[in-house]
PDB file of C-alpha atoms in Angstrom:
ATOM      1  CA  MET D  29      -0.443 -33.764 -26.969  1.00 57.00           C
ATOM      2  CA  ILE D  30      -4.045 -32.733 -26.082  1.00 54.00           C
ATOM      3  CA  VAL D  31      -3.797 -33.990 -22.529  1.00 55.00           C
ATOM      4  CA  THR D  32      -0.622 -32.037 -21.893  1.00 63.00           C
ATOM      5  CA  LYS D  33      -1.920 -28.925 -23.202  1.00 62.00           C
ATOM      6  CA  THR D  34      -5.064 -29.301 -20.931  1.00 62.00           C
ATOM      7  CA  ALA D  35      -2.856 -30.213 -17.982  1.00 63.00           C
ATOM      8  CA  THR D  36      -0.734 -27.108 -18.672  1.00 68.00           C
ATOM      9  CA  LEU D  37      -3.586 -24.886 -18.993  1.00 63.00           C
ATOM     10  CA  ARG D  38      -5.146 -26.335 -15.738  1.00 63.00           C
ATOM     11  CA  ASP D  39      -1.673 -25.432 -14.156  1.00 64.00           C
ATOM     12  CA  LYS D  40      -1.834 -21.990 -15.274  1.00 62.00           C
ATOM     13  CA  TYR D  41      -5.550 -21.579 -14.140  1.00 60.00           C
ATOM     14  CA  LEU D  42      -4.650 -23.209 -10.654  1.00 60.00           C
ATOM     15  CA  THR D  43      -1.384 -20.965 -10.453  1.00 69.00           C
ATOM     16  CA  ARG D  44      -3.217 -17.865 -11.199  1.00 65.00           C
ATOM     17  CA  GLY D  45      -6.005 -18.724  -8.662  1.00 68.00           C
ATOM     18  CA  LYS D  46      -3.493 -19.309  -6.286  1.00 69.00           C
ATOM     19  CA  ILE D  47      -1.585 -15.916  -7.104  1.00 68.00           C
ATOM     20  CA  LEU D  48      -4.998 -14.102  -6.779  1.00 68.00           C
ATOM     21  CA  GLU D  49      -5.942 -15.637  -3.426  1.00 69.00           C
ATOM     22  CA  LEU D  50      -2.492 -14.951  -2.162  1.00 69.00           C
ATOM     23  CA  GLN D  51      -3.059 -11.170  -3.250  1.00 74.00           C
ATOM     24  CA  SER D  52      -6.220 -10.934  -1.447  1.00 88.00           C
ATOM     25  CA  LEU D  53      -4.805 -12.375   1.558  1.00 89.00           C
ATOM     26  CA  GLU D  54      -1.977 -10.069   1.413  1.00 91.00           C
ATOM     27  CA  ASN D  55      -4.552  -7.275   1.160  1.00 92.00           C
ATOM     28  CA  PHE D  56      -6.394  -8.534   4.091  1.00 94.00           C
ATOM     29  CA  LEU D  57      -3.544  -8.882   6.496  1.00 95.00           C
ATOM     30  CA  LEU D  58      -1.936  -5.437   5.264  1.00 94.00           C
ATOM     31  CA  SER D  59      -5.651  -3.843   6.382  1.00 93.00           C
ATOM     32  CA  VAL D  60      -5.428  -5.591   9.570  1.00 95.00           C
ATOM     33  CA  GLU D  61      -1.795  -5.283  10.737  1.00 96.00           C
ATOM     34  CA  ARG D  62      -1.632  -1.826  12.300  1.00 96.00           C
ATOM     35  CA  ARG D  63      -4.903  -2.536  14.368  1.00 96.00           C
ATOM     36  CA  ALA D  64      -3.770  -5.753  15.260  1.00 96.00           C
ATOM     37  CA  TYR D  65      -0.320  -4.524  16.708  1.00 96.00           C
ATOM     38  CA  ARG D  66      -2.045  -1.899  18.573  1.00 95.00           C
ATOM     39  CA  ILE D  67      -4.386  -4.400  20.115  1.00 95.00           C
ATOM     40  CA  ALA D  68      -1.633  -6.796  21.045  1.00 95.00           C
ATOM     41  CA  VAL D  69       0.821  -3.947  22.446  1.00 94.00           C
ATOM     42  CA  VAL D  70      -2.291  -2.539  24.635  1.00 93.00           C
ATOM     43  CA  SER D  71      -2.749  -6.132  25.819  1.00 92.00           C
ATOM     44  CA  LEU D  72       0.747  -7.188  26.367  1.00 92.00           C
ATOM     45  CA  LEU D  73       2.490  -4.021  27.029  1.00 90.00           C
ATOM     46  CA  HIS D  74       5.582  -5.424  25.162  1.00 91.00           C
ATOM     47  CA  ARG D  75       6.582  -4.449  21.638  1.00 93.00           C
ATOM     48  CA  GLU D  76       8.398  -7.865  20.788  1.00 94.00           C
ATOM     49  CA  ASP D  77       5.644  -9.909  22.219  1.00 93.00           C
ATOM     50  CA  ALA D  78       3.001  -8.095  20.654  1.00 95.00           C
ATOM     51  CA  LEU D  79       4.920  -8.275  17.209  1.00 96.00           C
ATOM     52  CA  ASP D  80       5.262 -12.084  17.629  1.00 95.00           C
ATOM     53  CA  ALA D  81       1.804 -12.614  18.441  1.00 96.00           C
ATOM     54  CA  VAL D  82       0.713 -10.388  15.283  1.00 97.00           C
ATOM     55  CA  GLN D  83       3.143 -12.555  13.292  1.00 96.00           C
ATOM     56  CA  GLU D  84       1.869 -16.004  14.310  1.00 96.00           C
ATOM     57  CA  ALA D  85      -1.803 -15.057  14.002  1.00 96.00           C
ATOM     58  CA  MET D  86      -1.185 -14.126  10.340  1.00 96.00           C
ATOM     59  CA  THR D  87       1.006 -17.256   9.747  1.00 95.00           C
ATOM     60  CA  GLN D  88      -1.726 -19.388  11.164  1.00 94.00           C
ATOM     61  CA  LEU D  89      -4.408 -17.797   8.888  1.00 94.00           C
ATOM     62  CA  VAL D  90      -2.394 -18.330   5.954  1.00 92.00           C
ATOM     63  CA  ALA D  91      -1.269 -21.821   6.474  1.00 91.00           C
ATOM     64  CA  ARG D  92      -4.872 -23.177   7.619  1.00 91.00           C
ATOM     65  CA  TYR D  93      -7.315 -20.880   6.755  1.00 89.00           C
ATOM     66  CA  ARG D  94      -6.568 -19.332   3.312  1.00 85.00           C
ATOM     67  CA  ASP D  95      -9.373 -21.711   1.755  1.00 85.00           C
ATOM     68  CA  LYS D  96     -11.865 -20.230   3.994  1.00 86.00           C
ATOM     69  CA  ASN D  97     -14.355 -17.684   2.515  1.00 86.00           C
ATOM     70  CA  TRP D  98     -12.675 -14.327   2.776  1.00 85.00           C
ATOM     71  CA  GLU D  99     -15.700 -13.043   5.056  1.00 86.00           C
ATOM     72  CA  GLU D 100     -14.519 -15.706   7.601  1.00 89.00           C
ATOM     73  CA  TRP D 101     -11.076 -14.187   7.606  1.00 92.00           C
ATOM     74  CA  ARG D 102     -11.618 -11.363   9.851  1.00 92.00           C
ATOM     75  CA  PRO D 103     -13.442 -13.074  12.973  1.00 92.00           C
ATOM     76  CA  LEU D 104     -11.100 -16.012  12.491  1.00 93.00           C
ATOM     77  CA  PHE D 105      -7.794 -13.880  12.448  1.00 95.00           C
ATOM     78  CA  TYR D 106      -8.826 -11.971  15.691  1.00 94.00           C
ATOM     79  CA  ARG D 107      -9.574 -15.430  17.333  1.00 94.00           C
ATOM     80  CA  ILE D 108      -6.490 -16.585  16.542  1.00 95.00           C
ATOM     81  CA  LEU D 109      -4.758 -13.112  17.535  1.00 95.00           C
ATOM     82  CA  HIS D 110      -6.502 -13.348  21.069  1.00 93.00           C
ATOM     83  CA  SER D 111      -5.428 -16.939  21.345  1.00 93.00           C
ATOM     84  CA  LYS D 112      -1.917 -15.877  20.946  1.00 94.00           C
ATOM     85  CA  ILE D 113      -1.945 -12.863  23.313  1.00 92.00           C
ATOM     86  CA  ILE D 114      -3.443 -15.332  26.062  1.00 90.00           C
ATOM     87  CA  ASP D 115      -0.645 -17.539  25.409  1.00 91.00           C
ATOM     88  CA  ALA D 116       1.944 -14.883  25.577  1.00 89.00           C
ATOM     89  CA  HIS D 117       0.186 -13.891  29.074  1.00 85.00           C
ATOM     90  CA  ARG D 118       0.555 -17.447  30.268  1.00 88.00           C
ATOM     91  CA  LYS D 119       4.178 -17.677  29.277  1.00 87.00           C
ATOM     92  CA  ARG D 120       5.160 -14.415  30.930  1.00 83.00           C
ATOM     93  CA  LYS D 121       3.517 -15.748  34.097  1.00 83.00           C
ATOM     94  CA  LEU D 122       5.328 -18.866  33.844  1.00 85.00           C
ATOM     95  CA  GLN D 123       8.697 -17.224  33.071  1.00 83.00           C
ATOM     96  CA  GLN D 124       8.206 -14.871  36.265  1.00 81.00           C
ATOM     97  CA  ARG D 125       7.323 -17.887  38.255  1.00 80.00           C
ATOM     98  CA  PHE D 126      10.528 -19.737  37.132  1.00 76.00           C
ATOM     99  CA  SER D 127      12.637 -16.485  37.807  1.00 76.00           C
ATOM    100  CA  GLY D 128      11.278 -16.249  40.861  1.00 70.00           C
ATOM    101  CA  TRP D 129      12.323 -19.927  42.149  1.00 68.00           C
ATOM    102  CA  LEU D 130      15.873 -19.590  40.451  1.00 66.00           C
ATOM    103  CA  GLY D 131      16.061 -15.918  42.385  1.00 60.00           C
ATOM    104  CA  SER D 132      17.663 -14.418  39.267  1.00 52.00           C
ATOM    105  CA  GLY D 133      15.390 -11.335  39.736  1.00 48.00           C
ATOM    106  CA  ARG D 134      14.814 -10.431  36.243  1.00 44.00           C
ATOM    107  CA  ASP D 135      11.263  -9.264  35.480  1.00 46.00           C
ATOM    108  CA  HIS D 136       9.925  -9.020  32.259  1.00 46.00           C
ATOM    109  CA  GLY D 137       8.457  -5.848  33.284  1.00 46.00           C
ATOM    110  CA  GLU D 138      11.977  -4.465  33.519  1.00 44.00           C
ATOM    111  CA  ASN D 139      12.487  -5.167  29.817  1.00 44.00           C
ATOM    112  CA  ASP D 140      13.410  -1.983  27.581  1.00 44.00           C
ATOM    113  CA  ASP D 141      10.650  -3.110  25.156  1.00 48.00           C
ATOM    114  CA  ILE D 142       7.759  -2.383  27.506  1.00 50.00           C
ATOM    115  CA  GLU D 143       5.483   0.161  25.649  1.00 50.00           C
ATOM    116  CA  ASP D 144       5.011   3.405  27.230  1.00 49.00           C
ATOM    117  CA  PRO D 145       1.585   4.274  26.086  1.00 48.00           C
ATOM    118  CA  LEU D 146       2.486   8.042  26.307  1.00 45.00           C
ATOM    119  CA  GLN D 147       5.251   7.830  24.303  1.00 47.00           C
ATOM    120  CA  ASN D 148       4.141   5.589  21.283  1.00 46.00           C
ATOM    121  CA  ALA D 149       0.581   7.311  21.389  1.00 45.00           C
ATOM    122  CA  ALA D 150       2.378  10.728  20.012  1.00 43.00           C
ATOM    123  CA  GLY D 151      -0.448  12.289  17.826  1.00 45.00           C
ATOM    124  CA  PRO D 152      -0.037  12.861  13.945  1.00 46.00           C
ATOM    125  CA  GLU D 153       2.787  14.642  12.619  1.00 47.00           C
ATOM    126  CA  HIS D 154       0.415  17.125  11.016  1.00 47.00           C
ATOM    127  CA  LEU D 155      -0.845  18.579  14.516  1.00 49.00           C
ATOM    128  CA  ALA D 156       0.506  21.231  16.207  1.00 55.00           C
ATOM    129  CA  PRO D 157       2.708  20.144  19.493  1.00 59.00           C
ATOM    130  CA  GLU D 158      -0.022  21.012  22.397  1.00 62.00           C
ATOM    131  CA  PRO D 159      -3.052  18.929  20.056  1.00 63.00           C
ATOM    132  CA  ARG D 160      -0.392  16.244  19.547  1.00 64.00           C
ATOM    133  CA  ARG D 161       0.165  16.118  23.239  1.00 68.00           C
ATOM    134  CA  GLN D 162      -3.458  16.092  24.052  1.00 69.00           C
ATOM    135  CA  ASN D 163      -4.197  13.385  21.605  1.00 73.00           C
ATOM    136  CA  ALA D 164      -1.322  11.132  22.992  1.00 80.00           C
ATOM    137  CA  GLU D 165      -2.612  11.656  26.574  1.00 82.00           C
ATOM    138  CA  ALA D 166      -6.176  10.578  25.417  1.00 83.00           C
ATOM    139  CA  VAL D 167      -4.706   7.561  23.816  1.00 88.00           C
ATOM    140  CA  ALA D 168      -2.392   6.710  26.884  1.00 88.00           C
ATOM    141  CA  LYS D 169      -5.713   7.306  29.287  1.00 88.00           C
ATOM    142  CA  LEU D 170      -7.767   4.832  27.125  1.00 91.00           C
ATOM    143  CA  ASP D 171      -4.744   1.999  26.827  1.00 92.00           C
ATOM    144  CA  VAL D 172      -4.389   2.045  30.578  1.00 92.00           C
ATOM    145  CA  ALA D 173      -8.171   1.992  31.159  1.00 93.00           C
ATOM    146  CA  ILE D 174      -8.422  -1.167  28.577  1.00 94.00           C
ATOM    147  CA  GLN D 175      -5.420  -2.724  30.196  1.00 92.00           C
ATOM    148  CA  ARG D 176      -7.252  -2.759  33.613  1.00 93.00           C
ATOM    149  CA  LEU D 177     -10.332  -4.657  32.279  1.00 94.00           C
ATOM    150  CA  PRO D 178     -10.642  -8.126  32.829  1.00 93.00           C
ATOM    151  CA  VAL D 179      -9.330 -10.161  29.775  1.00 90.00           C
ATOM    152  CA  ARG D 180     -12.772 -11.072  28.369  1.00 93.00           C
ATOM    153  CA  GLN D 181     -14.117  -7.645  28.505  1.00 96.00           C
ATOM    154  CA  GLN D 182     -11.021  -6.324  27.249  1.00 95.00           C
ATOM    155  CA  GLN D 183     -11.582  -8.888  24.117  1.00 94.00           C
ATOM    156  CA  ALA D 184     -15.042  -7.943  23.756  1.00 96.00           C
ATOM    157  CA  PHE D 185     -14.389  -4.206  23.755  1.00 96.00           C
ATOM    158  CA  MET D 186     -11.551  -4.477  21.465  1.00 95.00           C
ATOM    159  CA  LEU D 187     -13.536  -6.474  18.947  1.00 95.00           C
ATOM    160  CA  ARG D 188     -16.900  -4.920  19.032  1.00 96.00           C
ATOM    161  CA  CYS D 189     -15.742  -1.486  19.490  1.00 96.00           C
ATOM    162  CA  TRP D 190     -12.167  -0.784  18.105  1.00 95.00           C
ATOM    163  CA  GLU D 191     -12.589  -3.251  15.144  1.00 94.00           C
ATOM    164  CA  GLY D 192     -16.382  -2.898  14.569  1.00 93.00           C
ATOM    165  CA  LEU D 193     -16.970  -6.636  14.582  1.00 93.00           C
ATOM    166  CA  SER D 194     -20.752  -7.731  14.883  1.00 94.00           C
ATOM    167  CA  THR D 195     -22.137  -9.463  17.988  1.00 95.00           C
ATOM    168  CA  ARG D 196     -21.976 -12.755  15.911  1.00 94.00           C
ATOM    169  CA  GLU D 197     -18.545 -12.457  14.626  1.00 93.00           C
ATOM    170  CA  THR D 198     -17.224 -11.542  18.188  1.00 94.00           C
ATOM    171  CA  ALA D 199     -18.839 -14.556  19.544  1.00 95.00           C
ATOM    172  CA  CYS D 200     -17.041 -16.496  16.851  1.00 91.00           C
ATOM    173  CA  ALA D 201     -13.690 -14.720  17.713  1.00 92.00           C
ATOM    174  CA  MET D 202     -14.102 -15.244  21.394  1.00 92.00           C
ATOM    175  CA  ARG D 203     -15.558 -18.578  20.959  1.00 92.00           C
ATOM    176  CA  CYS D 204     -18.588 -17.915  23.112  1.00 94.00           C
ATOM    177  CA  SER D 205     -22.326 -17.173  22.907  1.00 96.00           C
ATOM    178  CA  GLU D 206     -23.642 -14.005  21.646  1.00 96.00           C
ATOM    179  CA  GLY D 207     -25.386 -13.417  24.914  1.00 97.00           C
ATOM    180  CA  SER D 208     -21.881 -13.760  26.688  1.00 96.00           C
ATOM    181  CA  VAL D 209     -20.443 -10.974  24.176  1.00 97.00           C
ATOM    182  CA  LYS D 210     -23.330  -8.771  25.095  1.00 97.00           C
ATOM    183  CA  THR D 211     -22.420  -9.083  28.643  1.00 97.00           C
ATOM    184  CA  HIS D 212     -18.644  -8.622  28.466  1.00 97.00           C
ATOM    185  CA  TYR D 213     -19.198  -5.767  26.231  1.00 97.00           C
ATOM    186  CA  SER D 214     -21.642  -3.872  28.332  1.00 96.00           C
ATOM    187  CA  ARG D 215     -19.640  -4.394  31.536  1.00 97.00           C
ATOM    188  CA  ALA D 216     -16.737  -3.036  29.804  1.00 96.00           C
ATOM    189  CA  ILE D 217     -18.313  -0.070  28.468  1.00 95.00           C
ATOM    190  CA  HIS D 218     -19.684   0.513  32.131  1.00 95.00           C
ATOM    191  CA  SER D 219     -16.143   0.200  33.594  1.00 95.00           C
ATOM    192  CA  LEU D 220     -14.633   2.367  30.878  1.00 94.00           C
ATOM    193  CA  ARG D 221     -17.237   5.263  31.143  1.00 93.00           C
ATOM    194  CA  SER D 222     -16.841   5.240  34.951  1.00 92.00           C
ATOM    195  CA  VAL D 223     -13.116   6.154  34.457  1.00 89.00           C
ATOM    196  CA  LEU D 224     -13.070   8.065  31.474  1.00 86.00           C
ATOM    197  CA  GLY D 225     -16.756   9.564  31.208  1.00 74.00           C
ATOM    198  CA  ASP D 226     -15.675  12.935  31.576  1.00 70.00           C
ATOM    199  CA  TYR D 227     -13.033  12.735  29.069  1.00 67.00           C
ATOM    200  CA  TYR D 228     -14.539  11.342  26.303  1.00 65.00           C
ATOM    201  CA  GLU D 229     -18.108  12.894  26.635  1.00 58.00           C
TER     202      GLU D 229
ATOM    203  CA  MET R   3     -23.311   3.050  19.390  1.00 85.00           C
ATOM    204  CA  SER R   4     -23.228   5.867  21.954  1.00 90.00           C
ATOM    205  CA  GLU R   5     -21.195   9.101  21.577  1.00 90.00           C
ATOM    206  CA  PHE R   6     -18.913   7.721  24.160  1.00 91.00           C
ATOM    207  CA  GLU R   7     -18.166   4.552  22.164  1.00 93.00           C
ATOM    208  CA  ARG R   8     -17.922   6.357  19.031  1.00 93.00           C
ATOM    209  CA  SER R   9     -15.368   8.894  20.456  1.00 91.00           C
ATOM    210  CA  MET R  10     -13.392   5.929  21.935  1.00 92.00           C
ATOM    211  CA  ARG R  11     -13.299   4.198  18.661  1.00 94.00           C
ATOM    212  CA  GLN R  12     -12.061   7.246  17.050  1.00 92.00           C
ATOM    213  CA  THR R  13      -9.129   7.797  19.255  1.00 91.00           C
ATOM    214  CA  LEU R  14      -8.129   4.340  19.048  1.00 93.00           C
ATOM    215  CA  ARG R  15      -8.386   4.139  15.179  1.00 93.00           C
ATOM    216  CA  ALA R  16      -6.297   7.556  14.797  1.00 92.00           C
ATOM    217  CA  SER R  17      -3.685   6.003  17.121  1.00 92.00           C
ATOM    218  CA  GLU R  18      -3.008   3.359  14.381  1.00 93.00           C
ATOM    219  CA  GLN R  19      -1.959   6.050  12.123  1.00 92.00           C
ATOM    220  CA  THR R  20       0.911   7.130  14.425  1.00 90.00           C
ATOM    221  CA  LEU R  21       3.111   4.199  14.546  1.00 92.00           C
ATOM    222  CA  ASP R  22       6.710   4.582  14.045  1.00 92.00           C
ATOM    223  CA  ASN R  23       8.680   3.496  10.934  1.00 94.00           C
ATOM    224  CA  ALA R  24      10.658   0.733  12.553  1.00 94.00           C
ATOM    225  CA  THR R  25       7.363  -0.897  13.802  1.00 95.00           C
ATOM    226  CA  LEU R  26       5.829  -0.430  10.287  1.00 95.00           C
ATOM    227  CA  ALA R  27       8.871  -1.924   8.525  1.00 96.00           C
ATOM    228  CA  GLU R  28       8.810  -4.552  11.084  1.00 96.00           C
ATOM    229  CA  LEU R  29       5.177  -5.525  10.549  1.00 96.00           C
ATOM    230  CA  SER R  30       5.732  -5.496   6.920  1.00 96.00           C
ATOM    231  CA  GLU R  31       8.660  -7.876   7.022  1.00 95.00           C
ATOM    232  CA  ARG R  32       6.407 -10.357   9.282  1.00 96.00           C
ATOM    233  CA  ARG R  33       3.544 -10.083   7.017  1.00 95.00           C
ATOM    234  CA  ARG R  34       5.981 -11.271   4.073  1.00 94.00           C
ATOM    235  CA  GLN R  35       6.913 -14.247   6.363  1.00 94.00           C
ATOM    236  CA  ALA R  36       3.635 -15.131   7.444  1.00 93.00           C
ATOM    237  CA  LEU R  37       2.758 -15.212   3.472  1.00 91.00           C
ATOM    238  CA  SER R  38       5.356 -17.433   2.731  1.00 88.00           C
ATOM    239  CA  ALA R  39       4.105 -19.764   5.174  1.00 76.00           C
ATOM    240  CA  PRO R  40       3.437 -23.519   3.666  1.00 75.00           C
ATOM    241  CA  SER R  41      -0.202 -24.465   3.443  1.00 71.00           C
ATOM    242  CA  LYS R  42      -1.534 -26.771   6.056  1.00 64.00           C
ATOM    243  CA  ARG R  43      -4.712 -28.072   4.431  1.00 59.00           C
ATOM    244  CA  ARG R  44      -7.105 -29.836   6.607  1.00 57.00           C
ATOM    245  CA  LEU R  45      -8.845 -32.946   5.539  1.00 58.00           C
ATOM    246  CA  PRO R  46     -12.381 -33.125   5.353  1.00 58.00           C
ATOM    247  CA  ILE R  47     -13.570 -34.502   8.834  1.00 60.00           C
ATOM    248  CA  PHE R  48     -15.669 -37.222   7.385  1.00 66.00           C
ATOM    249  CA  LEU R  49     -12.311 -38.756   6.023  1.00 67.00           C
ATOM    250  CA  ALA R  50     -10.886 -39.303   9.716  1.00 66.00           C
ATOM    251  CA  PRO R  51     -12.849 -42.577  10.222  1.00 76.00           C
ATOM    252  CA  ALA R  52     -11.841 -44.032   6.960  1.00 74.00           C
ATOM    253  CA  ILE R  53      -8.134 -42.893   7.183  1.00 73.00           C
ATOM    254  CA  GLY R  54      -8.323 -44.697  10.739  1.00 76.00           C
ATOM    255  CA  MET R  55      -9.983 -47.730   9.205  1.00 83.00           C
ATOM    256  CA  ALA R  56      -7.026 -47.955   6.334  1.00 79.00           C
ATOM    257  CA  ALA R  57      -4.638 -47.495   8.968  1.00 77.00           C
ATOM    258  CA  ALA R  58      -5.726 -50.314  10.951  1.00 82.00           C
ATOM    259  CA  ALA R  59      -5.869 -52.434   8.105  1.00 82.00           C
ATOM    260  CA  VAL R  60      -2.484 -51.910   7.023  1.00 80.00           C
ATOM    261  CA  LEU R  61      -1.013 -52.373  10.578  1.00 82.00           C
ATOM    262  CA  ALA R  62      -3.097 -55.674  10.740  1.00 82.00           C
ATOM    263  CA  LEU R  63      -1.294 -56.923   7.397  1.00 81.00           C
ATOM    264  CA  LEU R  64       1.935 -56.266   8.805  1.00 78.00           C
ATOM    265  CA  VAL R  65       1.199 -58.197  12.162  1.00 77.00           C
ATOM    266  CA  ILE R  66      -0.809 -61.003  10.339  1.00 74.00           C
ATOM    267  CA  ASN R  67       0.884 -61.637   6.953  1.00 67.00           C
ATOM    268  CA  PRO R  68      -0.375 -65.013   5.647  1.00 62.00           C
ATOM    269  CA  PHE R  69       2.750 -65.258   3.054  1.00 62.00           C
ATOM    270  CA  THR R  70       5.280 -65.560   6.524  1.00 56.00           C
ATOM    271  CA  PRO R  71       5.407 -68.833   8.104  1.00 55.00           C
ATOM    272  CA  THR R  72       3.441 -69.325  11.215  1.00 54.00           C
ATOM    273  CA  ASP R  73       5.817 -71.618  12.877  1.00 53.00           C
ATOM    274  CA  ASN R  74       8.955 -69.630  13.417  1.00 55.00           C
ATOM    275  CA  ASN R  75      11.235 -72.924  13.613  1.00 57.00           C
ATOM    276  CA  VAL R  76      10.121 -73.766  10.286  1.00 53.00           C
ATOM    277  CA  THR R  77      12.535 -72.783   7.218  1.00 56.00           C
ATOM    278  CA  GLN R  78      12.114 -73.334   3.550  1.00 55.00           C
ATOM    279  CA  ASP R  79      14.733 -76.080   3.751  1.00 56.00           C
ATOM    280  CA  ASP R  80      12.288 -77.946   5.985  1.00 54.00           C
ATOM    281  CA  TYR R  81       9.859 -78.367   3.007  1.00 52.00           C
ATOM    282  CA  LEU R  82      12.315 -79.870   0.927  1.00 52.00           C
ATOM    283  CA  THR R  83      13.956 -82.415   3.526  1.00 53.00           C
ATOM    284  CA  GLY R  84      10.230 -83.658   3.986  1.00 53.00           C
ATOM    285  CA  ASN R  85      10.267 -85.042   0.457  1.00 59.00           C
ATOM    286  CA  ILE R  86      14.129 -86.001   0.472  1.00 62.00           C
ATOM    287  CA  GLU R  87      13.230 -89.801  -0.307  1.00 62.00           C
ATOM    288  CA  LEU R  88      11.516 -88.849  -3.217  1.00 64.00           C
ATOM    289  CA  TYR R  89      14.551 -86.660  -4.581  1.00 61.00           C
ATOM    290  CA  GLU R  90      17.148 -89.711  -3.740  1.00 64.00           C
ATOM    291  CA  GLU R  91      14.948 -92.231  -5.520  1.00 66.00           C
ATOM    292  CA  LEU R  92      13.764 -90.166  -8.188  1.00 69.00           C
ATOM    293  CA  ASP R  93      15.087 -92.517 -11.053  1.00 70.00           C
ATOM    294  CA  PHE R  94      13.054 -95.465  -9.488  1.00 69.00           C
ATOM    295  CA  TYR R  95       9.802 -93.433  -9.096  1.00 69.00           C
ATOM    296  CA  SER R  96      10.037 -92.152 -12.791  1.00 73.00           C
ATOM    297  CA  TRP R  97      10.880 -95.624 -13.871  1.00 70.00           C
ATOM    298  CA  LEU R  98       7.666 -97.130 -11.686  1.00 70.00           C
ATOM    299  CA  ALA R  99       5.520 -94.307 -13.479  1.00 73.00           C
ATOM    300  CA  TYR R 100       6.663 -95.304 -16.875  1.00 70.00           C
ATOM    301  CA  GLU R 101       5.990 -99.152 -16.279  1.00 68.00           C
ATOM    302  CA  GLU R 102       2.800 -98.192 -14.875  1.00 68.00           C
ATOM    303  CA  ARG R 103       1.689 -96.322 -17.845  1.00 70.00           C
ATOM    304  CA  SER R 104       2.886 -99.415 -20.076  1.00 69.00           C
ATOM    305  CA  VAL R 105       0.629-101.946 -18.161  1.00 63.00           C
ATOM    306  CA  GLU R 106      -2.145 -99.527 -18.601  1.00 59.00           C
ATOM    307  CA  GLY R 107      -1.574 -99.054 -22.153  1.00 52.00           C
TER     308      GLY R 107
END
């Protein structure tokens, strides 16, 4: 009888622990999903691909890393997300090559889901039309400039500047040394400044 | 962080607040699906050699089973036929054992 009661209490405790863990995970995912989607869409220029990449990153974090310390979730999540983004790029290249061989002529770039940076970067509703338009233009210019960066510089910029990860966390997410992160990041800033310098300073 | 970097960060973070409702609903649904994913708990790495050895031991037992006959042509009946004379002359050998005991007694 005592053993059964202990087992029941233990199960209750574990269940409660699991519920708390899930709530904590849910809060974390809620806190990153918008940014993750924006990052993915800037990289992939495709709404569905971006949503898929974000979902896969969330799923993998929940399935494999829920037991990790919560402080590790952020760099882990972005590591997985960037890995999914690169997978999506590779898949797209393969599909384009395959389509080319078959001569179907269907280009992924002609898909209706392609993000128009100007369209989706509309400013906040509370702004008057003109400031909103200017804001949208600023976002669009920035998106285009980021897209033109080499992949590693893009990653370093997004993680360091946009997300605000430390150099160490960014190195963990990018699976490289802190020195490499600093190099990629400084080159990214230099490129962006040369394109956007007058606009943002 | 320079003013340039701060300005870019501000612009990018503000853009997150302007996502349309359809995208937000989609993100919410996908988050829900991700949270329902079963956990794939990873075993500690130090268990890998132990698991490998256990698997090898099981495989070895399946291949080298001491309880199976090593000669494929030998059946259970063969063990019986080797002693068939004993079974056919069982009465005689029982009587012989009895006689020997009587003599010793």
